[in-house]
Structures are given as structure tokens and as C-alpha cells.
PDB file of C-alpha atoms in Angstrom:
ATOM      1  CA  UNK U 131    -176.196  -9.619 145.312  1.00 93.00           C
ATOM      2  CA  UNK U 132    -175.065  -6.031 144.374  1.00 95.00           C
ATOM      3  CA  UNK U 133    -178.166  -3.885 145.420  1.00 96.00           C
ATOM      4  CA  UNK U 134    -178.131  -0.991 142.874  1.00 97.00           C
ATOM      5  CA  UNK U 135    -180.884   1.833 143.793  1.00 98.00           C
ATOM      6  CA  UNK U 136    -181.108   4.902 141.737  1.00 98.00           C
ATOM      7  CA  UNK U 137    -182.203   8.561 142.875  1.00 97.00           C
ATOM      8  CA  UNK U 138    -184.733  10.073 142.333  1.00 97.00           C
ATOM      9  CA  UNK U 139    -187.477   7.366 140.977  1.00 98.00           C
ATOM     10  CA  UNK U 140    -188.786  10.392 138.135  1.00 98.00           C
ATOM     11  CA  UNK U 141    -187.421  13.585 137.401  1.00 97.00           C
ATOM     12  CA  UNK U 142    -188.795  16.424 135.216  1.00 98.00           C
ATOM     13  CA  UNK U 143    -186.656  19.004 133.598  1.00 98.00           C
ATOM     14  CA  UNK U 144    -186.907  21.811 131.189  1.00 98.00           C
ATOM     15  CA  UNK U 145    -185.707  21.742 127.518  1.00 98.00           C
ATOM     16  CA  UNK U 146    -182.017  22.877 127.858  1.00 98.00           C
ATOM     17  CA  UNK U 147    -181.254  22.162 131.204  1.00 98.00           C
ATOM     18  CA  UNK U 148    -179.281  19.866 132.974  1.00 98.00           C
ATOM     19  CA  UNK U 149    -180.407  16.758 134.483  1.00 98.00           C
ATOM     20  CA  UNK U 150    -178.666  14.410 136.787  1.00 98.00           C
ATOM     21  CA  UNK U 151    -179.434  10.880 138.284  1.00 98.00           C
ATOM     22  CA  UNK U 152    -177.965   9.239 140.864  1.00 98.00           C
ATOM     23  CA  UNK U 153    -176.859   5.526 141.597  1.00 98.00           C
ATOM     24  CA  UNK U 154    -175.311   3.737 144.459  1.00 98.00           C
ATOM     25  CA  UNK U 155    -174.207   0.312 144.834  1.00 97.00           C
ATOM     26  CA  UNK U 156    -174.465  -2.057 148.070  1.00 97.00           C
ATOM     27  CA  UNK U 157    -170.247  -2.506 147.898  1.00 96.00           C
ATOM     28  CA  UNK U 158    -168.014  -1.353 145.972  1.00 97.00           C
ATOM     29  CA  UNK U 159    -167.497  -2.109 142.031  1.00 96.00           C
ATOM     30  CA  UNK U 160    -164.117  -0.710 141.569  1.00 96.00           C
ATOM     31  CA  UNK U 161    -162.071  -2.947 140.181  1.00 93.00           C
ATOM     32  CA  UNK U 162    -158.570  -2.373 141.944  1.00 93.00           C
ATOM     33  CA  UNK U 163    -156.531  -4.308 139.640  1.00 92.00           C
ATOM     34  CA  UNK U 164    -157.176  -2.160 136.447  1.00 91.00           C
ATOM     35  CA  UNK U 165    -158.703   0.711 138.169  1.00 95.00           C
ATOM     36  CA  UNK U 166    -161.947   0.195 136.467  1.00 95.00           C
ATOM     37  CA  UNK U 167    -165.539   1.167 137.571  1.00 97.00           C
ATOM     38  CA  UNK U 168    -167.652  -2.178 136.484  1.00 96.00           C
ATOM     39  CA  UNK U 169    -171.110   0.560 136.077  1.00 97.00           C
ATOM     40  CA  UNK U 170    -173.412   1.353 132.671  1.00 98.00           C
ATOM     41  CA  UNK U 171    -175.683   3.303 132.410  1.00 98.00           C
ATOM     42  CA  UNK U 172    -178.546   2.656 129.428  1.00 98.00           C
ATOM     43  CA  UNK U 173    -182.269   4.277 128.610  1.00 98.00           C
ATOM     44  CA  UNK U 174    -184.926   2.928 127.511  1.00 97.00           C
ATOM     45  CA  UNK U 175    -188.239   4.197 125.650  1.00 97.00           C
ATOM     46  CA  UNK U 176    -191.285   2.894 125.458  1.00 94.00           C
ATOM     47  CA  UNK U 177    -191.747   0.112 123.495  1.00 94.00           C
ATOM     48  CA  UNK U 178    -188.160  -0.437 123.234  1.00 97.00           C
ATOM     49  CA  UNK U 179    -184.852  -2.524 124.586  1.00 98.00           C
ATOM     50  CA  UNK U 180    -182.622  -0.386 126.787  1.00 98.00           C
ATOM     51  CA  UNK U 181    -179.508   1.330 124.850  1.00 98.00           C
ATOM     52  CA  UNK U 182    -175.618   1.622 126.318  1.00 98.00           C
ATOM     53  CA  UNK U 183    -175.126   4.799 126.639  1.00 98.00           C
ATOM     54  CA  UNK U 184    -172.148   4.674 129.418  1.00 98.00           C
ATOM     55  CA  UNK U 185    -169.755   2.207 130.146  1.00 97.00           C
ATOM     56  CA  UNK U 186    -166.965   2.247 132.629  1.00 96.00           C
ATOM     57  CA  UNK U 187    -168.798   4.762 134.589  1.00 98.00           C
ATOM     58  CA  UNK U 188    -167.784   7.513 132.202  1.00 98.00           C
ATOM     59  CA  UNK U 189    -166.679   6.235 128.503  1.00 98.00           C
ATOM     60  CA  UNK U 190    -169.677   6.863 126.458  1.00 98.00           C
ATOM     61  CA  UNK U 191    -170.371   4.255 123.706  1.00 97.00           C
ATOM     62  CA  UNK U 192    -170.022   5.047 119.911  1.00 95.00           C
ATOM     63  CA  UNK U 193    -172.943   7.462 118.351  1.00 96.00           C
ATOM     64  CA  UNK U 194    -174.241   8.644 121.979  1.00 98.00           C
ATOM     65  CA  UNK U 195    -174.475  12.194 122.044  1.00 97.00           C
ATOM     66  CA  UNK U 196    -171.389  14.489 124.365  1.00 97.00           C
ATOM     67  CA  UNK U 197    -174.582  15.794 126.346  1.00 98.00           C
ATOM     68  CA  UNK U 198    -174.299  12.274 128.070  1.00 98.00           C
ATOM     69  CA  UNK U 199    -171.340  12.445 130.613  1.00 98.00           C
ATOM     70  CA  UNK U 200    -170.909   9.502 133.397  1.00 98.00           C
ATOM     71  CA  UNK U 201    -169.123  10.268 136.720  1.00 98.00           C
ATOM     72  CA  UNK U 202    -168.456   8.426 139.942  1.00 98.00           C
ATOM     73  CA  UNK U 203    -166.271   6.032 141.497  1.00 98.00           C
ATOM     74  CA  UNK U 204    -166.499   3.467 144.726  1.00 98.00           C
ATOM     75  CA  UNK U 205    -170.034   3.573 145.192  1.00 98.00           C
ATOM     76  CA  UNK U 206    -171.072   6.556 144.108  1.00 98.00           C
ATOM     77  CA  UNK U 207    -172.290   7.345 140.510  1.00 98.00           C
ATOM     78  CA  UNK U 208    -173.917  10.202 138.272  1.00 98.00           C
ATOM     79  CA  UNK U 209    -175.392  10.424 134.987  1.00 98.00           C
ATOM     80  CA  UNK U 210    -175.527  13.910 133.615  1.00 98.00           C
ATOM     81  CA  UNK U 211    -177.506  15.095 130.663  1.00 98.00           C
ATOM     82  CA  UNK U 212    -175.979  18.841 130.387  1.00 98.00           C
ATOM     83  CA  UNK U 213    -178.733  20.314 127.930  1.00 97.00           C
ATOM     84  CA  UNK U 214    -182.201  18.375 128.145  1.00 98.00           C
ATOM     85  CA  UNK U 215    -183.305  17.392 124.387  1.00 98.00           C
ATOM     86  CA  UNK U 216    -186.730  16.252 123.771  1.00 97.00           C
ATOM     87  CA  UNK U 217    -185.617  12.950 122.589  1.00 97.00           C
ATOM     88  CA  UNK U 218    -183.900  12.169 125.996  1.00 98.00           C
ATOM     89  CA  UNK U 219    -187.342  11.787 127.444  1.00 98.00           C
ATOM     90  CA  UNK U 220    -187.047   8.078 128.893  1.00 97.00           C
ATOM     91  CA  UNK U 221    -186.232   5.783 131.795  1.00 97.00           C
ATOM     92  CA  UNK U 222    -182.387   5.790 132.509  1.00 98.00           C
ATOM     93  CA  UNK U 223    -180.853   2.580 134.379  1.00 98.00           C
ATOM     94  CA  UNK U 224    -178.171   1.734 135.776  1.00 98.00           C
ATOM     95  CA  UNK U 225    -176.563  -1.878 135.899  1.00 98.00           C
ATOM     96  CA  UNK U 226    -173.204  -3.063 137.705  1.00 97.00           C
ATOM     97  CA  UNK U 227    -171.156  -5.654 135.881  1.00 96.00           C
ATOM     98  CA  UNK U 228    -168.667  -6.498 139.228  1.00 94.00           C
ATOM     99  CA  UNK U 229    -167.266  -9.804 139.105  1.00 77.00           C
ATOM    100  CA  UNK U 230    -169.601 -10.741 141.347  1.00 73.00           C
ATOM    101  CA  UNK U 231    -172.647 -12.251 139.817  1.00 84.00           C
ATOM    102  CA  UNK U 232    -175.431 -11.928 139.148  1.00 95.00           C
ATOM    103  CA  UNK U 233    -175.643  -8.596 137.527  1.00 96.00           C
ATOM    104  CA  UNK U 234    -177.952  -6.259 138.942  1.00 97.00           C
ATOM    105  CA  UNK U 235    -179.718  -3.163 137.522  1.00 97.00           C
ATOM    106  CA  UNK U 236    -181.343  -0.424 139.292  1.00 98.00           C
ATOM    107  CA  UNK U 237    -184.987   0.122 139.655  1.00 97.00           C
ATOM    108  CA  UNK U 238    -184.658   2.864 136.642  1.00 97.00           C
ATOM    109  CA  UNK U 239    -185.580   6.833 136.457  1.00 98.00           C
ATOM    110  CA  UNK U 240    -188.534   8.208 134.648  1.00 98.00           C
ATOM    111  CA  UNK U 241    -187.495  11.461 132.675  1.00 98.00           C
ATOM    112  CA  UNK U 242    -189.588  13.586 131.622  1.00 98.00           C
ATOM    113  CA  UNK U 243    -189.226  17.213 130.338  1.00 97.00           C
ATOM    114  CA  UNK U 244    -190.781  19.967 132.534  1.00 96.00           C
TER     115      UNK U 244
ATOM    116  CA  UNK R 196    -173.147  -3.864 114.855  1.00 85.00           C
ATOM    117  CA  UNK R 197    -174.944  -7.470 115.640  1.00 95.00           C
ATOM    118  CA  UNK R 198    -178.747  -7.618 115.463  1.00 98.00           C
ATOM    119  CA  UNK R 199    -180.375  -9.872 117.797  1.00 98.00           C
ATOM    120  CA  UNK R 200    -183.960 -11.559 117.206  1.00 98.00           C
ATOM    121  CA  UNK R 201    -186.038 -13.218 119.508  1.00 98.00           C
ATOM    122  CA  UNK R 202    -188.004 -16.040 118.880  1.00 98.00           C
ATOM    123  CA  UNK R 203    -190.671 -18.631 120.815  1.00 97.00           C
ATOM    124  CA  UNK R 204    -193.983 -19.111 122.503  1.00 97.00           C
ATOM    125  CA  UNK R 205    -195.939 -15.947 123.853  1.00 96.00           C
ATOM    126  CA  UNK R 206    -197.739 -17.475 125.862  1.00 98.00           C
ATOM    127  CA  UNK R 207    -196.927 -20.761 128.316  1.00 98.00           C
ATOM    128  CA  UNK R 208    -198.933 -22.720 131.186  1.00 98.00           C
ATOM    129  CA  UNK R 209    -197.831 -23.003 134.432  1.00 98.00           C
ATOM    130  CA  UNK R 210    -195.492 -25.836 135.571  1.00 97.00           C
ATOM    131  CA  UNK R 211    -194.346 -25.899 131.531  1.00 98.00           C
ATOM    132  CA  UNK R 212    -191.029 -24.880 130.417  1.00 98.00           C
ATOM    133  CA  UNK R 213    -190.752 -21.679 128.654  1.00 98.00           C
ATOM    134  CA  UNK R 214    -188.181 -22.096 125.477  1.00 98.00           C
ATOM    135  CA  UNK R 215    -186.872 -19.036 123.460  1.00 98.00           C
ATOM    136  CA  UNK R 216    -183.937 -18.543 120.908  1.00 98.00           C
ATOM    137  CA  UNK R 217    -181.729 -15.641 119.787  1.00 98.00           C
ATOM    138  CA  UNK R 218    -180.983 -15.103 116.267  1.00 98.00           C
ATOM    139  CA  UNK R 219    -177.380 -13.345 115.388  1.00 97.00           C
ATOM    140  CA  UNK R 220    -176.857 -11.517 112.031  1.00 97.00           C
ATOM    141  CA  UNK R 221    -174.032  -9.405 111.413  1.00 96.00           C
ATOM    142  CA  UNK R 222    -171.482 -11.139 112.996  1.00 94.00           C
ATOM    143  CA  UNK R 223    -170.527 -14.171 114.682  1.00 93.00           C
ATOM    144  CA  UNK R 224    -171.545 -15.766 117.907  1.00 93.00           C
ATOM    145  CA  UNK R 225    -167.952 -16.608 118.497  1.00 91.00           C
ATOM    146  CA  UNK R 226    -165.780 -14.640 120.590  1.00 89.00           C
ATOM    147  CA  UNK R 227    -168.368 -13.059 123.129  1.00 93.00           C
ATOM    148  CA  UNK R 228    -170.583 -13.602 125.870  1.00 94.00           C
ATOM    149  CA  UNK R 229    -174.327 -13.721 125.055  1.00 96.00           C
ATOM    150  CA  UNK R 230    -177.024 -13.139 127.644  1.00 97.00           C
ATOM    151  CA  UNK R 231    -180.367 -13.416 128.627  1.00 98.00           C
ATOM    152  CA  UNK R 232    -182.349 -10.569 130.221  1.00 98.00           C
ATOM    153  CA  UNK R 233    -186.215  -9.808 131.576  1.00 98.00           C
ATOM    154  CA  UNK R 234    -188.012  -7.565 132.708  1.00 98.00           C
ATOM    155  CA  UNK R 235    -191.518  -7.239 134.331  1.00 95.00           C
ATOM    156  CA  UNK R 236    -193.204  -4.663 135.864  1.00 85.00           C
ATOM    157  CA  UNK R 237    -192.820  -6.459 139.711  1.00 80.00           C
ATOM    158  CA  UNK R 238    -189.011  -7.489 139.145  1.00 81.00           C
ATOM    159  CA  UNK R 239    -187.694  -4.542 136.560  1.00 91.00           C
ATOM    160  CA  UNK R 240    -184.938  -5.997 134.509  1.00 97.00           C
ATOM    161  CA  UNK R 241    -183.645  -8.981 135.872  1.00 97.00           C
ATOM    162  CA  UNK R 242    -180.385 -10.801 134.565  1.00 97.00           C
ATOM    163  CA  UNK R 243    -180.808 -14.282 133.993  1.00 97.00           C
ATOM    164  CA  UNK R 244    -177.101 -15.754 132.560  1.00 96.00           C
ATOM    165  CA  UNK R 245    -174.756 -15.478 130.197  1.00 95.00           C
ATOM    166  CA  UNK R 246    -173.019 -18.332 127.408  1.00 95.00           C
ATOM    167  CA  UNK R 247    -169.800 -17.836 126.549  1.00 93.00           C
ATOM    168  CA  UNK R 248    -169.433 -18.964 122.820  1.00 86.00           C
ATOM    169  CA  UNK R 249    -166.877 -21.546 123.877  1.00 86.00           C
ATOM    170  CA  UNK R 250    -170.196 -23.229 125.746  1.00 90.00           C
ATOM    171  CA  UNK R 251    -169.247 -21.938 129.373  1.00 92.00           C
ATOM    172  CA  UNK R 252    -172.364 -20.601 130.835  1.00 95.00           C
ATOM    173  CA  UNK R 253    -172.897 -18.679 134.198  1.00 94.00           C
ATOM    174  CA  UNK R 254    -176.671 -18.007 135.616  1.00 96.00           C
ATOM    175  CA  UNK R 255    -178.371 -15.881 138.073  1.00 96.00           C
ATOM    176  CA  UNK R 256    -178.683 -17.594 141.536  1.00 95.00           C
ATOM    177  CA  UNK R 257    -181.988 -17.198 142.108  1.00 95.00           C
ATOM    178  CA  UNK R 258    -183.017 -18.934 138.830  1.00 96.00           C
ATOM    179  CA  UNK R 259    -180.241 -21.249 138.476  1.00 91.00           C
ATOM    180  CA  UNK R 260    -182.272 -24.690 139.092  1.00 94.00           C
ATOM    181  CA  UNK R 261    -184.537 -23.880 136.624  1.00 97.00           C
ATOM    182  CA  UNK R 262    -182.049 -22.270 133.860  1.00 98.00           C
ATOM    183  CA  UNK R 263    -180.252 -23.586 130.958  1.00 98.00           C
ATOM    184  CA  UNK R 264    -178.961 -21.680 128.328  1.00 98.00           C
ATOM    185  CA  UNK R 265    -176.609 -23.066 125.338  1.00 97.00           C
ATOM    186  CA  UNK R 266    -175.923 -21.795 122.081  1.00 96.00           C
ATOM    187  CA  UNK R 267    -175.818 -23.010 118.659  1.00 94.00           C
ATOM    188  CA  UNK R 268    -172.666 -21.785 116.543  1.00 92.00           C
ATOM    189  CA  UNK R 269    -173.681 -23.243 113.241  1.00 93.00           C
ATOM    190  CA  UNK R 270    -177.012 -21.521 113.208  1.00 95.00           C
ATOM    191  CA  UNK R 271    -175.396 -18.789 115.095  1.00 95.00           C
ATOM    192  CA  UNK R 272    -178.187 -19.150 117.670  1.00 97.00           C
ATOM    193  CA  UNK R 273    -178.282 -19.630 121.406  1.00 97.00           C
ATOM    194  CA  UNK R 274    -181.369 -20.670 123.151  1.00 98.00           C
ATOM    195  CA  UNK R 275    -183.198 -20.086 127.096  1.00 98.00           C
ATOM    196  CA  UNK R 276    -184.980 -22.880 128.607  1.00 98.00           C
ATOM    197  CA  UNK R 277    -186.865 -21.889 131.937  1.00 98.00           C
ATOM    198  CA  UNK R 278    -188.331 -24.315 133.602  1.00 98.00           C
ATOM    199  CA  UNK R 279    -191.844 -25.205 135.781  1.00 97.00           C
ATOM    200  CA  UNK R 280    -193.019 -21.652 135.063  1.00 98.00           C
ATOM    201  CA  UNK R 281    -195.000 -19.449 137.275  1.00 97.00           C
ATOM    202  CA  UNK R 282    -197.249 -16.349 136.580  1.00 96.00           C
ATOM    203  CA  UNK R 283    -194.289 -14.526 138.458  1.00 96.00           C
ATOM    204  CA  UNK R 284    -191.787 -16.001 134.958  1.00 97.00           C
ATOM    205  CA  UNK R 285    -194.237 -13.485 132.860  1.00 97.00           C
ATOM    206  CA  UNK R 286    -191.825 -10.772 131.500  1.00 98.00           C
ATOM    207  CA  UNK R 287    -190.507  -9.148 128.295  1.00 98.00           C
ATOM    208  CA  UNK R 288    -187.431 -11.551 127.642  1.00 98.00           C
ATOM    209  CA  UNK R 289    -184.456  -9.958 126.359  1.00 98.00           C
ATOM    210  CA  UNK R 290    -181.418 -11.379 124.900  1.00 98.00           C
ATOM    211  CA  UNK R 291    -177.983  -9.213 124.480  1.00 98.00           C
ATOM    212  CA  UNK R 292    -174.393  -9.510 123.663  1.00 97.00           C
ATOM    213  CA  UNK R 293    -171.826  -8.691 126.288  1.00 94.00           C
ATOM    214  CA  UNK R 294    -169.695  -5.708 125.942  1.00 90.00           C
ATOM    215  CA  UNK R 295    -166.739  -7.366 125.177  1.00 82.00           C
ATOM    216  CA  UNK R 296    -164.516  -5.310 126.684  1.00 74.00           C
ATOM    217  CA  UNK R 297    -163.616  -7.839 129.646  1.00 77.00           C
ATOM    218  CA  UNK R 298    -164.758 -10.826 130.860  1.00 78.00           C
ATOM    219  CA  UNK R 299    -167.536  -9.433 132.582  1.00 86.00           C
ATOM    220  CA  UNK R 300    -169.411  -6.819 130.752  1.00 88.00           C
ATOM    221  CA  UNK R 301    -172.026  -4.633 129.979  1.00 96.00           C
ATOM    222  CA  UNK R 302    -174.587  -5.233 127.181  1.00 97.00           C
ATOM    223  CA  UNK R 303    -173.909  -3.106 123.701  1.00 96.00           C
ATOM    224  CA  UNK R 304    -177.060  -4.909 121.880  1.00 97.00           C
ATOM    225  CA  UNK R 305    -179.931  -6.422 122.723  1.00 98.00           C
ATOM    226  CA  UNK R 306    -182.928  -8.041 120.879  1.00 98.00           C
ATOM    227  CA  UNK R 307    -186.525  -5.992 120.356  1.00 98.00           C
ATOM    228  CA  UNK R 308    -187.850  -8.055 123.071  1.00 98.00           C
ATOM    229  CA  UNK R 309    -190.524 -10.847 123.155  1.00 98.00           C
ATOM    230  CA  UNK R 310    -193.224 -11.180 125.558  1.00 98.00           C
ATOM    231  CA  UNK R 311    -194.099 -14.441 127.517  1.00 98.00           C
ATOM    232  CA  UNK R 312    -197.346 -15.138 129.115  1.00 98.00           C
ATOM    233  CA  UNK R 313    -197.735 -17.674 131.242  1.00 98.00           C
ATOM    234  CA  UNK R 314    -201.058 -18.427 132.490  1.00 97.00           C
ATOM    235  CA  UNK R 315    -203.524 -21.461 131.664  1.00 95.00           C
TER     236      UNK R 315
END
């Protein structure tokens, strides 16, 4: 299995401010035949199923805010929040959708606002 | 966009089989690749398979022997069956439609979540 662990486990941030999470992936989930990164990114509140907000590493699905911006490629992967809202307060995961199954999430980041 | 409803038991013994269904409004089941997702507070969220709406279906490893999923395109439904249960099978139980956007995907909707129990 793709091991998927996310940095750091909770994160507090002040109203306006950036905030950035971190993911890495056991191997590789670039796709080298279309050049595609197979990585989402989602968050989840309490109470609540987890919502796409990133797919493709960096294409942000309809209706999510431009605040959200995905980057990363390989291994390596960032979700950026550029100007903290109050309603971003949740637990952000990340989940690889490789060809190789199963797909695999990571163990999520609490967000909370400072 | 597709709403998704779960449905079933909220609570199961041990050694039963745990049975759940997915309700699809706003569009058809045909066409995409619905899955079945958990998550507890030991495993986080776990994926469990996938049906494609042609019947195909594809399921985690570590639950394979106990898995079957299949779908019902005339109620546009598809179902989880999980069987001999264990405390460790307790978990919110998720189901969500595939991306779409290749073969293998991420999820763009999921269901409000149901809870299963499963204790005596």
C-alpha cells in the first residue's frame, strides 16, 4: 500500500494568515503517461463527510474558494490556505488515487485558528 | 450534483454480517465508479472498494475476503456486505462517487455517513 502521512498532525493559525500542510507518499503517484499527480486533498468538520477541495494535486473543484491552492509533484505535496477564514477551521486530508490500489488517505490535520 | 444516502443497521453482533445501501438522487448510477469508505477513530478513513456501474468491482486487500459490494441500477442503489464482523468493523461508513475524471479517481460526493456498532 501507498503510505500517505501528513505534516504537522494540528496546526493553529491566525485569522488572515497563511496556512500550509504537508503530505508525502511512500512512492511516487505521478502518473508518467499523462503527467498527472493521482493526490486530493478534502476537509472535513465535525459531524460531517469530508469535501474535495483539490484534485490533481492543484485543480481545485467547482465552488471551493481561490484561498485553497494545491502544489507538489513526485512525492511531495502542499495544501495552502493563503488567508485563514474562520470557516476553514477543520481536519484537512489527503488521499492518493495511484493505480495502485487500495486507496490510501493520510492520518488528517487538525486546524484550528490561533 | 448527486446526493448519496445511507441506509442499514446501527448496530450489529459480532461474527454477523454488516449490510448497508446507498441511495442515488440526482443522477444516474451509470457511468461512474461508486465506493465505499470508513472511518474510525483507530483506522481514520479507510477505503473499502469501488463498483463500477457496469458491475466490475475492485476491493481493499485487507478486507477483500470479507467484502462484497454490487449495485442495483433500477433502484439506482448499490449495497456493502461485510462479513463475520468484529468490534474493530465499528466505524462511520461512508459511501461516495468517484471523480470521474479517469478510471481511478478521487471522491466529489459522499453520503452524510451512518454509524455501525457492532457489539453484542
Amino acid at each position: 500500500d501507498i503510505v500517505m502521512t501528513q505534516s504537522p498532525d494540528s496546526l493553529a493559525v491566525s485569522l488572515g494568515e497563511r496556512a500550509t500542510i504537508n503530505c508525502k507518499s511512500s512512492q511516487s503517484v505521478l502518473n508518467s503517461s499523462n503527467n498527472k499527480n493521482y493526490l486530493a486533498w478534502y476537509l472535513q468538520k465535525p459531524g460531517q463527510p469530508p469535501r474535495l477541495l483539490i484534485y490533481w494535486a492543484s485543480t481545485r473543484e467547482s465552488g471551493v474558494p481561490d484561498r485553497f491552492s494545491g502544489s507538489g509533484s513526485g512525492t511531495d505535496f502542499t495544501l495552502t490556505i493563503s488567508s485563514l477564514q474562520a470557516e476553514d477551521v477543520a481536519v484537512y486530508y489527503c488521499q492518493q488515487y495511484y493505480s495502485t490500489l487500495p486507496y490510501t488517505f493520510g492520518q488528517g490535520t487538525k486546524l484550528e485558528i490561533k | 450534483q448527486v446526493q448519496l444516502q445511507e441506509s442499514g443497521p446501527g448496530l450489529v453482533k459480532p461474527s454477523e454480517t454488516l449490510s448497508l445501501t446507498c441511495t442515488v438522487s440526482g443522477g444516474s448510477i451509470s457511468g461512474h465508479y461508486w465506493n465505499w469508505i470508513r472511518q474510525s477513530a483507530g483506522k481514520g478513513l479507510e477505503w473499502i472498494g469501488y463498483i463500477y456501474s457496469s458491475g466490475s468491482t475492485k476491493y481493499n486487500p485487507s478486507l477483500k475476503s470479507r467484502v462484497t459490494i454490487s449495485a442495483d441500477t433500477s433502484k439506482n442503489q448499490f449495497s456493502l456486505k461485510l462479513d463475520s464482523v468484529t468490534a474493530a468493523d465499528t466505524a462511520v461508513y461512508y459511501c461516495a462517487k468517484g471523480g470521474g475524471r479517469d478510471a481511478y479517481s478521487d471522491f466529489d460526493s459522499w453520503g452524510q455517513g451512518t454509524l455501525v456498532t457492532v457489539s453484542s
